[in-house]
CSV table of C-alpha atoms in Angstrom, one decimal:
chain,number,residue,atom,x,y,z
A,1409,MET,CA,-21.0,-12.0,-24.9
A,1410,VAL,CA,-18.7,-14.5,-22.9
A,1411,PRO,CA,-15.3,-13.8,-24.0
A,1412,GLU,CA,-13.5,-16.4,-25.8
A,1413,SER,CA,-9.9,-14.5,-25.2
A,1414,ILE,CA,-8.8,-12.2,-22.5
A,1415,ALA,CA,-5.2,-10.5,-22.3
A,1416,VAL,CA,-4.1,-9.3,-18.8
A,1417,LEU,CA,-1.4,-6.6,-19.0
A,1418,GLY,CA,0.7,-6.6,-15.9
A,1419,GLY,CA,1.6,-9.3,-13.5
A,1420,GLY,CA,1.6,-7.6,-10.1
A,1421,LEU,CA,-1.1,-8.3,-7.5
A,1422,THR,CA,-3.8,-6.5,-9.6
A,1423,GLY,CA,-3.1,-8.4,-12.7
A,1424,LEU,CA,-2.8,-11.8,-10.9
A,1425,SER,CA,-5.9,-11.3,-9.0
A,1426,ALA,CA,-7.8,-10.5,-12.3
A,1427,ALA,CA,-6.5,-13.6,-14.0
A,1428,PHE,CA,-7.3,-15.8,-11.2
A,1429,HIS,CA,-10.9,-14.4,-10.9
A,1430,LEU,CA,-11.4,-14.4,-14.6
A,1431,SER,CA,-10.1,-18.0,-15.0
A,1432,ARG,CA,-12.8,-19.2,-12.6
A,1433,ARG,CA,-15.6,-17.0,-14.0
A,1434,PHE,CA,-14.7,-18.0,-17.7
A,1435,PRO,CA,-13.1,-21.5,-17.7
A,1436,ALA,CA,-13.4,-21.6,-21.3
A,1437,ALA,CA,-11.7,-18.3,-22.4
A,1438,ARG,CA,-8.0,-18.1,-23.2
A,1439,ILE,CA,-6.4,-15.9,-20.6
A,1440,THR,CA,-2.9,-14.5,-21.6
A,1441,VAL,CA,-1.2,-12.7,-18.7
A,1442,ILE,CA,2.1,-10.5,-20.1
A,1443,ASN,CA,4.5,-9.2,-17.4
A,1444,LYS,CA,7.6,-7.2,-18.2
A,1445,ASP,CA,9.7,-9.1,-15.7
A,1446,THR,CA,10.2,-12.6,-15.4
A,1447,ARG,CA,9.2,-12.3,-11.5
A,1448,PHE,CA,5.4,-11.8,-11.0
A,1449,GLY,CA,4.0,-9.9,-8.1
A,1450,GLY,CA,5.1,-6.1,-8.8
A,1451,TRP,CA,6.2,-4.5,-5.5
A,1452,VAL,CA,5.8,-7.4,-3.5
A,1453,ARG,CA,9.1,-9.0,-2.8
A,1454,SER,CA,9.8,-11.3,0.2
A,1455,GLU,CA,13.2,-13.0,0.6
A,1456,ARG,CA,15.0,-14.9,3.3
A,1457,ILE,CA,18.5,-14.2,4.0
A,1458,LYS,CA,21.0,-16.1,6.3
A,1459,PHE,CA,23.7,-14.4,8.3
A,1460,PRO,CA,26.0,-15.3,11.2
A,1461,PHE,CA,25.9,-13.8,14.6
A,1462,THR,CA,27.1,-14.6,18.1
A,1463,GLY,CA,24.4,-16.6,20.0
A,1464,GLN,CA,23.5,-16.2,23.6
A,1465,SER,CA,26.1,-18.8,24.5
A,1466,GLY,CA,28.7,-16.7,23.2
A,1467,ASN,CA,29.2,-19.3,20.0
A,1468,GLN,CA,29.0,-18.4,16.4
A,1469,GLU,CA,25.8,-19.3,15.0
A,1470,GLU,CA,23.7,-18.8,11.8
A,1471,ALA,CA,20.1,-17.1,11.9
A,1472,GLU,CA,17.6,-16.5,9.1
A,1473,VAL,CA,15.5,-13.5,8.7
A,1474,LEU,CA,12.5,-12.7,6.4
A,1475,LEU,CA,12.7,-9.3,4.7
A,1476,GLU,CA,10.1,-7.5,2.8
A,1477,ALA,CA,11.0,-4.8,0.1
A,1478,GLY,CA,7.2,-4.0,-0.3
A,1479,PRO,CA,4.2,-4.5,1.9
A,1480,ARG,CA,4.8,-6.4,5.1
A,1481,THR,CA,1.3,-6.8,6.9
A,1482,LEU,CA,-2.2,-6.8,6.0
A,1483,ARG,CA,-5.4,-5.7,7.8
A,1484,PRO,CA,-8.1,-8.3,8.0
A,1485,ASN,CA,-10.8,-5.8,6.6
A,1486,ALA,CA,-10.0,-6.6,3.0
A,1487,ARG,CA,-12.3,-9.5,2.3
A,1488,SER,CA,-11.0,-10.0,-1.1
A,1489,VAL,CA,-7.5,-11.0,0.3
A,1490,LEU,CA,-9.1,-13.3,2.8
A,1491,GLU,CA,-11.0,-15.1,0.0
A,1492,LEU,CA,-7.9,-15.5,-1.9
A,1493,ILE,CA,-6.2,-17.1,1.2
A,1494,HIS,CA,-9.2,-19.4,1.7
A,1495,LEU,CA,-9.4,-20.4,-2.0
A,1496,LEU,CA,-5.6,-20.9,-2.3
A,1497,ASN,CA,-5.4,-22.9,1.2
A,1498,LEU,CA,-2.9,-20.6,2.8
A,1499,SER,CA,-4.6,-20.5,6.2
A,1500,SER,CA,-1.9,-22.6,7.7
A,1501,SER,CA,0.7,-20.2,6.6
A,1502,LEU,CA,-0.6,-17.2,8.4
A,1503,ILE,CA,0.8,-15.3,11.3
A,1504,THR,CA,-1.4,-13.0,13.1
A,1505,VAL,CA,-1.0,-10.2,15.7
A,1506,PRO,CA,-3.7,-9.9,18.1
A,1507,LYS,CA,-5.5,-6.6,18.9
A,1508,SER,CA,-4.5,-7.1,22.5
A,1509,SER,CA,-0.9,-7.2,21.7
A,1510,ALA,CA,1.6,-4.4,22.2
A,1511,ALA,CA,2.6,-4.4,18.5
A,1512,ALA,CA,-1.3,-3.5,17.7
A,1513,LYS,CA,-1.7,-1.0,20.6
A,1514,ASN,CA,1.5,0.9,20.6
A,1515,ARG,CA,2.2,3.2,17.6
A,1516,PHE,CA,4.5,6.1,17.9
A,1517,LEU,CA,5.7,9.4,16.5
A,1518,HIS,CA,8.8,11.0,16.2
A,1519,ILE,CA,8.5,14.8,16.2
A,1520,PRO,CA,11.2,16.5,14.0
A,1521,GLY,CA,13.5,18.6,16.1
A,1522,SER,CA,12.9,16.5,19.3
A,1523,GLU,CA,14.7,13.4,20.6
A,1524,GLY,CA,12.7,10.2,21.2
A,1525,ILE,CA,9.5,8.8,20.0
A,1526,HIS,CA,6.0,9.3,21.6
A,1527,ARG,CA,3.2,7.0,21.9
A,1528,ILE,CA,0.0,7.9,20.1
A,1529,PRO,CA,-3.0,7.8,22.3
A,1530,SER,CA,-5.5,5.3,20.9
A,1531,SER,CA,-8.6,6.2,22.8
A,1532,LEU,CA,-10.3,9.0,24.7
A,1533,LEU,CA,-9.0,7.7,27.8
A,1534,ASP,CA,-5.5,7.7,26.5
A,1535,ILE,CA,-5.9,11.3,25.4
A,1536,VAL,CA,-7.0,12.3,28.9
A,1537,THR,CA,-3.9,10.5,30.6
A,1538,SER,CA,-1.3,11.3,28.1
A,1539,PHE,CA,-0.4,14.7,29.8
A,1540,LYS,CA,2.8,13.3,31.1
A,1541,PRO,CA,6.0,15.1,30.3
A,1542,SER,CA,7.2,12.5,27.7
A,1543,ASN,CA,3.8,12.7,25.8
A,1544,ALA,CA,2.4,16.0,26.8
A,1545,HIS,CA,2.7,17.5,23.2
A,1546,LEU,CA,0.6,14.8,21.3
A,1547,GLY,CA,-1.9,14.9,24.1
A,1548,ARG,CA,-2.2,18.9,24.0
A,1549,ILE,CA,-2.8,18.7,20.3
A,1550,LEU,CA,-5.1,15.9,20.4
A,1551,ALA,CA,-7.2,17.5,23.4
A,1552,SER,CA,-7.3,20.9,21.7
A,1553,SER,CA,-8.5,19.5,18.3
A,1554,VAL,CA,-10.3,16.2,18.6
A,1555,VAL,CA,-12.3,17.1,21.6
A,1556,ARG,CA,-13.3,20.4,20.2
A,1557,GLU,CA,-14.1,19.3,16.7
A,1558,PRO,CA,-17.7,18.3,17.2
A,1559,PHE,CA,-18.3,21.8,18.5
A,1560,LYS,CA,-17.0,23.7,15.4
A,1561,ARG,CA,-19.3,24.9,12.7
A,1562,ARG,CA,-19.7,23.2,9.4
A,1563,ASN,CA,-17.0,24.8,7.2
A,1564,ARG,CA,-16.7,22.8,4.2
A,1565,PHE,CA,-16.6,25.3,1.1
A,1566,PRO,CA,-19.8,25.6,-0.8
A,1567,GLY,CA,-19.9,23.2,-3.9
A,1568,ALA,CA,-16.3,21.9,-2.9
A,1569,GLU,CA,-16.0,18.1,-4.3
A,1570,ASP,CA,-12.6,17.6,-3.0
A,1571,GLU,CA,-9.5,19.0,-1.3
A,1572,SER,CA,-6.2,18.0,0.0
A,1573,VAL,CA,-5.7,15.9,3.0
A,1574,ASP,CA,-3.9,18.8,4.6
A,1575,GLU,CA,-6.7,21.3,3.7
A,1576,PHE,CA,-9.3,19.0,5.1
A,1577,LEU,CA,-7.8,18.2,8.3
A,1578,SER,CA,-6.8,21.9,8.9
A,1579,ARG,CA,-10.2,23.0,8.5
A,1580,ARG,CA,-11.7,20.7,11.0
A,1581,PHE,CA,-8.9,20.0,13.4
A,1582,GLY,CA,-6.3,22.9,13.0
A,1583,SER,CA,-3.1,23.3,11.1
A,1584,GLU,CA,-0.8,21.7,13.8
A,1585,PHE,CA,-3.0,18.6,14.0
A,1586,ALA,CA,-3.0,18.3,10.4
A,1587,ARG,CA,0.8,18.5,10.0
A,1588,VAL,CA,1.7,16.2,12.7
A,1589,PHE,CA,-1.0,13.6,12.5
A,1590,GLY,CA,-2.1,14.0,9.1
A,1591,SER,CA,1.3,14.2,7.3
A,1592,ALA,CA,2.5,11.1,9.4
A,1593,LEU,CA,-0.5,9.1,8.3
A,1594,VAL,CA,0.2,10.0,4.6
A,1595,HIS,CA,3.8,9.1,5.0
A,1596,GLY,CA,3.0,5.7,6.4
A,1597,ILE,CA,0.6,4.7,3.5
A,1598,TYR,CA,1.3,7.0,0.5
A,1599,ALA,CA,4.8,8.2,1.2
A,1600,ALA,CA,3.6,11.6,-0.1
A,1601,ASP,CA,3.0,15.2,0.8
A,1602,SER,CA,-0.5,15.5,2.5
A,1603,ARG,CA,-0.8,19.0,1.0
A,1604,LYS,CA,-0.9,17.5,-2.5
A,1605,LEU,CA,-3.0,14.2,-1.7
A,1606,SER,CA,-6.6,14.1,-2.7
A,1607,LEU,CA,-8.7,13.4,0.5
A,1608,ARG,CA,-11.5,11.8,-1.3
A,1609,ALA,CA,-9.3,9.5,-3.2
A,1610,ALA,CA,-7.1,8.6,-0.3
A,1611,PHE,CA,-9.4,8.7,2.6
A,1612,PRO,CA,-13.0,8.7,1.3
A,1613,SER,CA,-14.5,7.4,4.7
A,1614,LEU,CA,-13.5,10.8,6.3
A,1615,TRP,CA,-15.2,12.9,3.6
A,1616,ASN,CA,-18.3,10.6,4.2
A,1617,ALA,CA,-18.1,11.1,8.0
A,1618,GLU,CA,-18.2,14.8,7.6
A,1619,ASP,CA,-21.2,14.5,5.7
A,1620,ARG,CA,-22.9,12.0,8.0
A,1621,GLY,CA,-22.0,14.2,10.8
A,1622,ARG,CA,-23.4,17.4,9.4
A,1623,GLY,CA,-20.0,19.1,9.4
A,1624,SER,CA,-18.4,17.0,12.2
A,1625,ILE,CA,-16.1,14.4,11.4
A,1626,VAL,CA,-16.0,13.0,15.0
A,1627,THR,CA,-19.7,12.9,15.1
A,1628,GLY,CA,-19.9,11.2,11.8
A,1629,LEU,CA,-17.6,8.4,12.8
A,1630,LEU,CA,-19.5,7.9,15.9
A,1631,ARG,CA,-22.6,7.4,13.8
A,1632,ALA,CA,-21.0,5.1,11.4
A,1633,PRO,CA,-23.3,2.3,10.5
A,1634,PRO,CA,-22.4,-1.2,11.4
A,1635,SER,CA,-20.6,-3.1,8.8
A,1636,GLU,CA,-22.6,-5.9,7.1
A,1637,ASP,CA,-21.2,-9.3,6.2
A,1638,ASP,CA,-20.9,-9.5,2.2
A,1639,LEU,CA,-22.0,-13.1,1.4
A,1640,SER,CA,-20.4,-12.7,-2.2
A,1641,TYR,CA,-16.9,-13.5,-0.7
A,1642,ASP,CA,-16.1,-17.1,-0.3
A,1643,LEU,CA,-14.3,-17.0,3.3
A,1644,GLY,CA,-14.8,-20.1,4.8
A,1645,GLU,CA,-14.0,-19.8,8.5
A,1646,LEU,CA,-11.5,-17.0,8.0
A,1647,GLN,CA,-13.6,-14.1,8.8
A,1648,ASP,CA,-14.4,-15.5,12.3
A,1649,LYS,CA,-10.7,-16.3,12.9
A,1650,MET,CA,-9.8,-12.7,12.0
A,1651,ARG,CA,-12.2,-11.0,14.4
A,1652,ASP,CA,-9.5,-10.4,17.0
A,1653,VAL,CA,-6.6,-9.7,14.7
A,1654,SER,CA,-5.1,-6.5,14.0
A,1655,VAL,CA,-2.6,-7.3,11.2
A,1656,TYR,CA,-1.3,-10.5,9.7
A,1657,SER,CA,1.1,-11.8,7.3
A,1658,PHE,CA,2.6,-15.1,6.4
A,1659,LYS,CA,5.3,-17.2,7.7
A,1660,ASP,CA,7.3,-16.6,4.4
A,1661,GLY,CA,6.1,-13.1,4.0
A,1662,ILE,CA,3.5,-11.5,1.6
A,1663,GLY,CA,5.2,-13.2,-1.3
A,1664,THR,CA,3.4,-16.4,-0.3
A,1665,LEU,CA,0.2,-14.8,-1.7
A,1666,VAL,CA,2.0,-14.2,-4.9
A,1667,ASN,CA,3.5,-17.5,-5.3
A,1668,ALA,CA,0.2,-19.2,-4.6
A,1669,LEU,CA,-1.4,-17.2,-7.3
A,1670,VAL,CA,1.3,-17.8,-9.9
A,1671,LYS,CA,1.3,-21.7,-9.1
A,1672,TYR,CA,-2.4,-21.9,-9.4
A,1673,LEU,CA,-2.6,-19.9,-12.7
A,1674,ARG,CA,0.4,-22.0,-14.2
A,1675,GLU,CA,-1.8,-25.0,-13.5
A,1676,GLN,CA,-4.8,-23.8,-15.3
A,1677,PRO,CA,-5.1,-25.1,-19.0
A,1678,ASN,CA,-6.7,-21.9,-20.0
A,1679,VAL,CA,-4.2,-19.5,-18.7
A,1680,HIS,CA,-1.0,-18.6,-20.4
A,1681,MET,CA,1.8,-16.8,-18.3
A,1682,HIS,CA,4.4,-14.7,-20.3
A,1683,GLY,CA,7.0,-13.4,-18.0
A,1684,GLY,CA,10.0,-11.3,-19.2
A,1685,VAL,CA,7.9,-9.9,-21.9
A,1686,ARG,CA,7.3,-6.2,-22.5
A,1687,ILE,CA,4.0,-4.8,-24.0
A,1688,MET,CA,5.2,-2.8,-27.1
A,1689,GLY,CA,1.7,-1.7,-28.3
A,1690,LEU,CA,-2.0,-1.7,-27.8
A,1691,ARG,CA,-4.4,-0.6,-30.5
A,1692,LEU,CA,-7.9,-0.9,-31.8
A,1693,ASN,CA,-7.9,-1.8,-35.5
A,1694,SER,CA,-10.2,0.9,-36.9
A,1695,ARG,CA,-11.2,-1.3,-39.8
A,1696,ASN,CA,-12.2,-4.6,-38.2
A,1697,LYS,CA,-12.5,-3.3,-34.5
A,1698,ARG,CA,-10.1,-5.9,-33.2
A,1699,LEU,CA,-7.9,-5.3,-30.2
A,1700,GLU,CA,-4.2,-5.8,-30.9
A,1701,VAL,CA,-1.3,-6.3,-28.4
A,1702,THR,CA,2.2,-6.5,-29.5
A,1703,THR,CA,5.1,-7.6,-27.4
A,1704,SER,CA,8.8,-7.7,-27.3
A,1705,SER,CA,8.9,-11.4,-28.0
A,1706,GLN,CA,7.3,-10.5,-31.6
A,1707,GLU,CA,4.0,-12.0,-30.9
A,1708,THR,CA,0.8,-10.2,-31.5
A,1709,PHE,CA,-2.3,-11.2,-29.6
A,1710,PHE,CA,-5.9,-10.5,-30.8
A,1711,PRO,CA,-7.9,-10.8,-27.6
A,1712,ARG,CA,-11.6,-10.0,-27.3
A,1713,TYR,CA,-10.9,-8.1,-24.0
A,1714,VAL,CA,-8.0,-6.4,-22.3
A,1715,VAL,CA,-7.4,-5.7,-18.8
A,1716,SER,CA,-4.6,-3.3,-18.2
A,1717,ALA,CA,-3.0,-3.5,-14.7
A,1718,LEU,CA,-0.1,-1.4,-16.1
A,1719,PRO,CA,0.9,1.9,-14.1
A,1720,LEU,CA,-1.1,4.4,-16.0
A,1721,HIS,CA,1.8,6.2,-17.4
A,1722,GLN,CA,3.1,2.9,-18.9
A,1723,LEU,CA,-0.3,2.3,-20.4
A,1724,ARG,CA,-0.1,5.7,-22.1
A,1725,GLU,CA,3.2,4.7,-23.6
A,1726,VAL,CA,2.1,1.6,-25.4
A,1727,LEU,CA,-1.3,3.0,-26.5
A,1728,SER,CA,-2.0,3.9,-30.1
A,1729,PRO,CA,-2.2,7.9,-30.1
A,1730,ALA,CA,-5.2,7.6,-32.7
A,1731,ILE,CA,-7.5,6.8,-29.7
A,1732,PRO,CA,-6.3,8.6,-26.7
A,1733,ILE,CA,-7.5,7.9,-23.0
A,1734,PRO,CA,-7.4,10.9,-20.8
A,1735,HIS,CA,-5.5,11.5,-17.4
A,1736,LEU,CA,-3.0,8.8,-17.8
A,1737,THR,CA,-0.3,11.0,-17.0
A,1738,THR,CA,-1.8,13.5,-14.6
A,1739,ASN,CA,-0.5,12.1,-11.3
A,1740,THR,CA,3.1,12.1,-10.1
A,1741,TYR,CA,4.6,9.0,-8.4
A,1742,SER,CA,6.7,8.6,-5.2
A,1743,SER,CA,9.7,6.7,-4.8
A,1744,VAL,CA,10.5,4.9,-1.6
A,1745,THR,CA,13.7,3.4,-0.3
A,1746,VAL,CA,13.4,0.5,2.0
A,1747,VAL,CA,16.2,-0.3,4.3
A,1748,SER,CA,16.2,-3.6,6.5
A,1749,LEU,CA,18.4,-3.7,9.5
A,1750,VAL,CA,19.3,-6.4,11.7
A,1751,PHE,CA,21.1,-5.4,15.1
A,1752,PRO,CA,22.5,-7.6,17.7
A,1753,SER,CA,20.6,-7.6,20.8
A,1754,PRO,CA,22.1,-10.0,23.5
A,1755,PRO,CA,20.0,-10.4,26.7
A,1756,SER,CA,22.3,-8.3,28.7
A,1757,SER,CA,22.0,-5.3,26.4
A,1758,PRO,CA,19.4,-2.8,26.7
A,1759,VAL,CA,16.4,-2.9,24.3
A,1760,LEU,CA,16.7,-1.0,21.2
A,1761,HIS,CA,13.1,0.1,20.9
A,1762,PRO,CA,10.0,0.0,22.9
A,1763,ASP,CA,7.4,-2.8,22.1
A,1764,GLY,CA,5.2,-1.8,19.4
A,1765,PHE,CA,4.5,-1.6,15.8
A,1766,GLY,CA,6.8,1.2,14.9
A,1767,TYR,CA,6.8,4.9,14.5
A,1768,LEU,CA,6.2,7.7,11.7
A,1769,VAL,CA,7.9,10.9,11.3
A,1770,PRO,CA,5.6,13.9,10.5
A,1771,ARG,CA,6.5,16.8,8.2
A,1772,GLY,CA,8.6,19.4,9.9
A,1773,VAL,CA,7.5,22.9,10.5
A,1774,ASP,CA,9.8,24.2,7.6
A,1775,GLY,CA,8.4,21.5,5.1
A,1776,TYR,CA,10.7,19.1,3.2
A,1777,SER,CA,13.2,21.3,1.2
A,1778,ALA,CA,14.7,22.5,4.6
A,1779,ALA,CA,15.0,19.0,6.2
A,1780,LYS,CA,18.4,17.5,6.8
A,1781,GLY,CA,19.6,13.9,6.7
A,1782,SER,CA,18.1,10.8,5.0
A,1783,GLY,CA,14.5,11.9,4.9
A,1784,ILE,CA,13.2,9.0,7.1
A,1785,LEU,CA,9.2,8.6,6.7
A,1786,GLY,CA,8.9,5.9,9.4
A,1787,CYS,CA,10.3,2.8,10.9
A,1788,VAL,CA,8.8,-0.5,11.5
A,1789,PHE,CA,9.7,-2.6,14.6
A,1790,ASP,CA,9.7,-6.1,12.7
A,1791,SER,CA,10.9,-8.0,15.9
A,1792,SER,CA,7.7,-7.0,17.7
A,1793,SER,CA,5.1,-7.8,15.1
A,1794,THR,CA,6.6,-10.5,12.8
A,1795,ALA,CA,9.2,-12.2,14.8
A,1796,ALA,CA,7.6,-15.6,13.9
A,1797,GLN,CA,9.0,-15.2,10.4
A,1798,ASP,CA,12.6,-15.4,11.6
A,1799,ILE,CA,14.7,-18.5,12.5
A,1800,CYS,CA,17.1,-18.4,15.4
A,1801,HIS,CA,17.7,-21.8,17.1
A,1802,SER,CA,19.1,-20.6,20.3
A,1803,GLY,CA,16.7,-17.9,21.2
A,1804,ARG,CA,16.3,-14.4,19.8
A,1805,GLY,CA,19.7,-12.6,19.8
A,1806,PHE,CA,19.1,-10.0,17.2
A,1807,THR,CA,16.6,-7.0,16.6
A,1808,LYS,CA,15.1,-6.4,13.2
A,1809,MET,CA,13.7,-3.0,12.0
A,1810,THR,CA,12.7,-1.7,8.5
A,1811,VAL,CA,13.0,2.0,7.7
A,1812,MET,CA,11.3,3.7,5.0
A,1813,LEU,CA,13.1,6.8,3.2
A,1814,GLY,CA,12.3,9.3,0.5
A,1815,GLY,CA,8.7,10.1,-0.7
A,1816,PRO,CA,8.3,13.7,-0.5
A,1817,TYR,CA,11.8,14.3,0.7
A,1818,VAL,CA,12.8,13.8,-3.0
A,1819,SER,CA,11.2,15.3,-6.1
A,1820,PRO,CA,8.1,13.4,-7.1
A,1821,THR,CA,8.5,11.9,-10.5
A,1822,SER,CA,6.5,13.3,-13.4
A,1823,CYS,CA,5.1,10.4,-15.5
A,1824,ALA,CA,4.9,12.0,-18.8
A,1825,SER,CA,5.7,9.8,-21.8
A,1826,SER,CA,9.5,9.5,-22.6
A,1827,VAL,CA,10.3,10.6,-19.0
A,1828,SER,CA,12.6,7.7,-17.7
A,1829,ALA,CA,12.7,6.6,-14.1
A,1830,PRO,CA,15.1,8.4,-11.8
A,1831,PRO,CA,18.2,6.6,-10.6
A,1832,SER,CA,18.4,4.7,-7.4
A,1833,PRO,CA,19.3,6.8,-4.5
A,1834,GLN,CA,22.5,6.1,-2.5
A,1835,VAL,CA,21.8,5.4,1.3
A,1836,ASP,CA,24.6,6.5,3.7
A,1837,ILE,CA,24.0,3.7,6.3
A,1838,LEU,CA,26.2,5.2,9.1
A,1839,THR,CA,24.3,8.5,8.8
A,1840,LEU,CA,21.1,6.6,8.7
A,1841,ILE,CA,21.8,4.8,11.8
A,1842,SER,CA,22.8,7.9,13.6
A,1843,GLU,CA,19.5,9.5,12.7
A,1844,LEU,CA,17.8,6.3,13.9
A,1845,SER,CA,19.6,6.5,17.4
A,1846,TYR,CA,18.6,10.1,17.5
A,1847,GLN,CA,15.0,9.6,16.9
A,1848,LEU,CA,14.9,6.5,19.2
A,1849,ASN,CA,17.1,8.3,21.8
A,1850,GLN,CA,18.8,5.0,22.1
A,1851,PRO,CA,22.5,4.3,20.8
A,1852,LEU,CA,22.4,1.8,18.3
A,1853,PRO,CA,25.1,-1.0,17.6
A,1854,SER,CA,26.8,-1.8,14.4
A,1855,PRO,CA,24.2,-4.0,12.4
A,1856,LEU,CA,24.5,-7.6,11.5
A,1857,LEU,CA,22.7,-7.2,8.3
A,1858,VAL,CA,21.8,-4.3,6.1
A,1859,LYS,CA,19.7,-4.7,2.8
A,1860,VAL,CA,18.5,-1.7,0.7
A,1861,TYR,CA,15.6,-1.9,-1.7
A,1862,SER,CA,14.8,1.1,-4.1
A,1863,ASN,CA,11.3,1.3,-5.1
A,1864,ILE,CA,11.3,3.7,-8.0
A,1865,GLN,CA,8.0,5.3,-8.9
A,1866,CYS,CA,6.1,2.8,-6.7
A,1867,ILE,CA,3.1,4.8,-5.3
A,1868,PRO,CA,0.9,7.0,-7.2
A,1869,LEU,CA,0.0,10.4,-5.8
A,1870,TYR,CA,-3.6,11.2,-6.1
A,1871,SER,CA,-3.9,14.9,-6.8
A,1872,VAL,CA,-7.0,16.8,-5.9
A,1873,GLY,CA,-9.9,15.9,-8.3
A,1874,HIS,CA,-8.7,12.3,-9.0
A,1875,LEU,CA,-11.9,10.8,-8.5
A,1876,GLN,CA,-13.6,12.9,-11.2
A,1877,ARG,CA,-10.7,12.4,-13.6
A,1878,MET,CA,-11.1,8.6,-13.2
A,1879,ASP,CA,-14.9,8.8,-13.8
A,1880,GLU,CA,-14.0,10.4,-17.0
A,1881,LEU,CA,-11.5,7.9,-18.0
A,1882,LYS,CA,-14.1,5.0,-17.3
A,1883,SER,CA,-16.7,6.9,-19.3
A,1884,VAL,CA,-14.3,7.2,-22.3
A,1885,LEU,CA,-13.7,3.2,-22.0
A,1886,THR,CA,-17.3,2.3,-21.8
A,1887,SER,CA,-18.1,4.5,-24.9
A,1888,GLU,CA,-17.3,4.1,-28.6
A,1889,PRO,CA,-14.9,2.8,-29.8
A,1890,TRP,CA,-13.7,0.8,-26.7
A,1891,ASN,CA,-17.4,-0.3,-25.6
A,1892,GLY,CA,-16.1,-1.8,-22.4
A,1893,ARG,CA,-13.6,-4.0,-24.2
A,1894,LEU,CA,-10.6,-2.3,-22.3
A,1895,GLU,CA,-10.7,-2.2,-18.4
A,1896,VAL,CA,-8.1,-0.1,-16.7
A,1897,VAL,CA,-7.4,-1.1,-13.0
A,1898,GLY,CA,-4.6,-0.8,-10.5
A,1899,ALA,CA,-3.1,1.4,-7.8
A,1900,GLY,CA,-3.0,4.3,-10.3
A,1901,VAL,CA,-6.8,4.1,-10.6
A,1902,GLY,CA,-8.2,3.6,-7.0
A,1903,GLY,CA,-6.4,2.3,-4.0
A,1904,VAL,CA,-2.7,1.4,-3.2
A,1905,SER,CA,-3.2,-1.2,-0.5
A,1906,VAL,CA,-2.9,-4.8,-1.1
A,1907,GLY,CA,-6.7,-5.2,-0.5
A,1908,ASP,CA,-7.4,-2.5,-3.0
A,1909,CYS,CA,-5.3,-4.1,-5.8
A,1910,VAL,CA,-6.9,-7.5,-5.3
A,1911,GLU,CA,-10.4,-6.0,-5.2
A,1912,ALA,CA,-9.8,-4.2,-8.4
A,1913,GLY,CA,-8.6,-7.5,-10.0
A,1914,ARG,CA,-11.6,-9.3,-8.6
A,1915,ASN,CA,-14.1,-7.0,-10.1
A,1916,VAL,CA,-12.8,-6.8,-13.7
A,1917,GLY,CA,-15.1,-8.3,-16.5
A,1918,ARG,CA,-18.3,-8.0,-14.5
A,1919,SER,CA,-20.0,-6.6,-17.7
A,1920,TRP,CA,-18.7,-9.3,-20.1
A,1921,ASP,CA,-21.2,-12.1,-19.3
């Protein structure tokens, strides 16, 4: 049955994507988007800040930088995002980083307990030539693990359906590789402990590669079938333009995508946007089988279908206990503090970091509890990759970096009902800059600008068995009494990237026709 009314709960990227595609698929349906904040977009927050500094001529000038509290660059492999860019006419706002650039090719690690950062080899030739004193440690780990992995016996436990990222990588590449490279990768994407994160939920392609390679991940990756173009996406000429692009963003940040979605939805006569309104209750009336959504504005909606893009623990809090949905509070959530720093860098001064995308910090040998300092997960060299977002009229006289803190260095937050969010952490900027100087092996000057963003409970930690639990959740929703009228999507269900969230929203309501 074609729906006459749909409620979308949550106005982050998943909810906005769902409303966008539903409004196009069902132009006669009344679509109501309800978001607890007046600002839509969830964790995407882009802002411009002006600040004074001394220019190259020695005169006092004003510059402007673009800061991101959440995601800052996107990969062109997410067709759902490229489709939105095309449909919303945002191509002229793009800034791209080519694969040939230093920002694309140079990525680094800081090994806890050592000064400086080390470039990660990006090819077999890189591994062979990486045994110079400054990079010998990484080269040794890669040579002794990746090169030998295809010759190791198949060693997945019989009947195993999932394992942690650390267990998986330790089994195939060794514990040192898993700690140094695996934990760093997980820090950069999930801000989580790789010993707790589900491999199949976080990196399903690696699990599939082991199957395809008959026990060898390297062999399976080399045997990967070529990707095929999916003609269901309306991409215009964007896919061709993105073939040599490593990552991209927009002149005014990722918020450009959110702003365009909100503008489009507000212009649609069948879409009604309610910002600053909390969901107080969601129930299925047992007598008349009607869905009822109550809100903090004292309104009650009776939609035919509901799309919940709320964090799973928030959905649990508003659901009627009469019809429980399983696994909504199983996973914990990570909190991440983002610190944007702008340093003076006149032409006569030494560069503050090498040309590249940035660096990650793996888990130390002693884990997280024994770690000292601010708990740095990684640092992005924004001035290398997204300098086009900033405005400086007399040439570039500053360097912008973004530091990520927290994650597994603070206790993950349980999301059982009635547990409130933890307080925002306090950041000692002087200590942080001292740690950055040590990690970069480069003294840093006093910053011109500091901006701290606290993202509390922002990333779900998929514990082992997550995919099976989500299959059970979806089975409940397609059965009596829900019968497919409630769809639960978003980062807590499957995928934390911008592409994952946009794709999830794109796919809702496929069975409603």
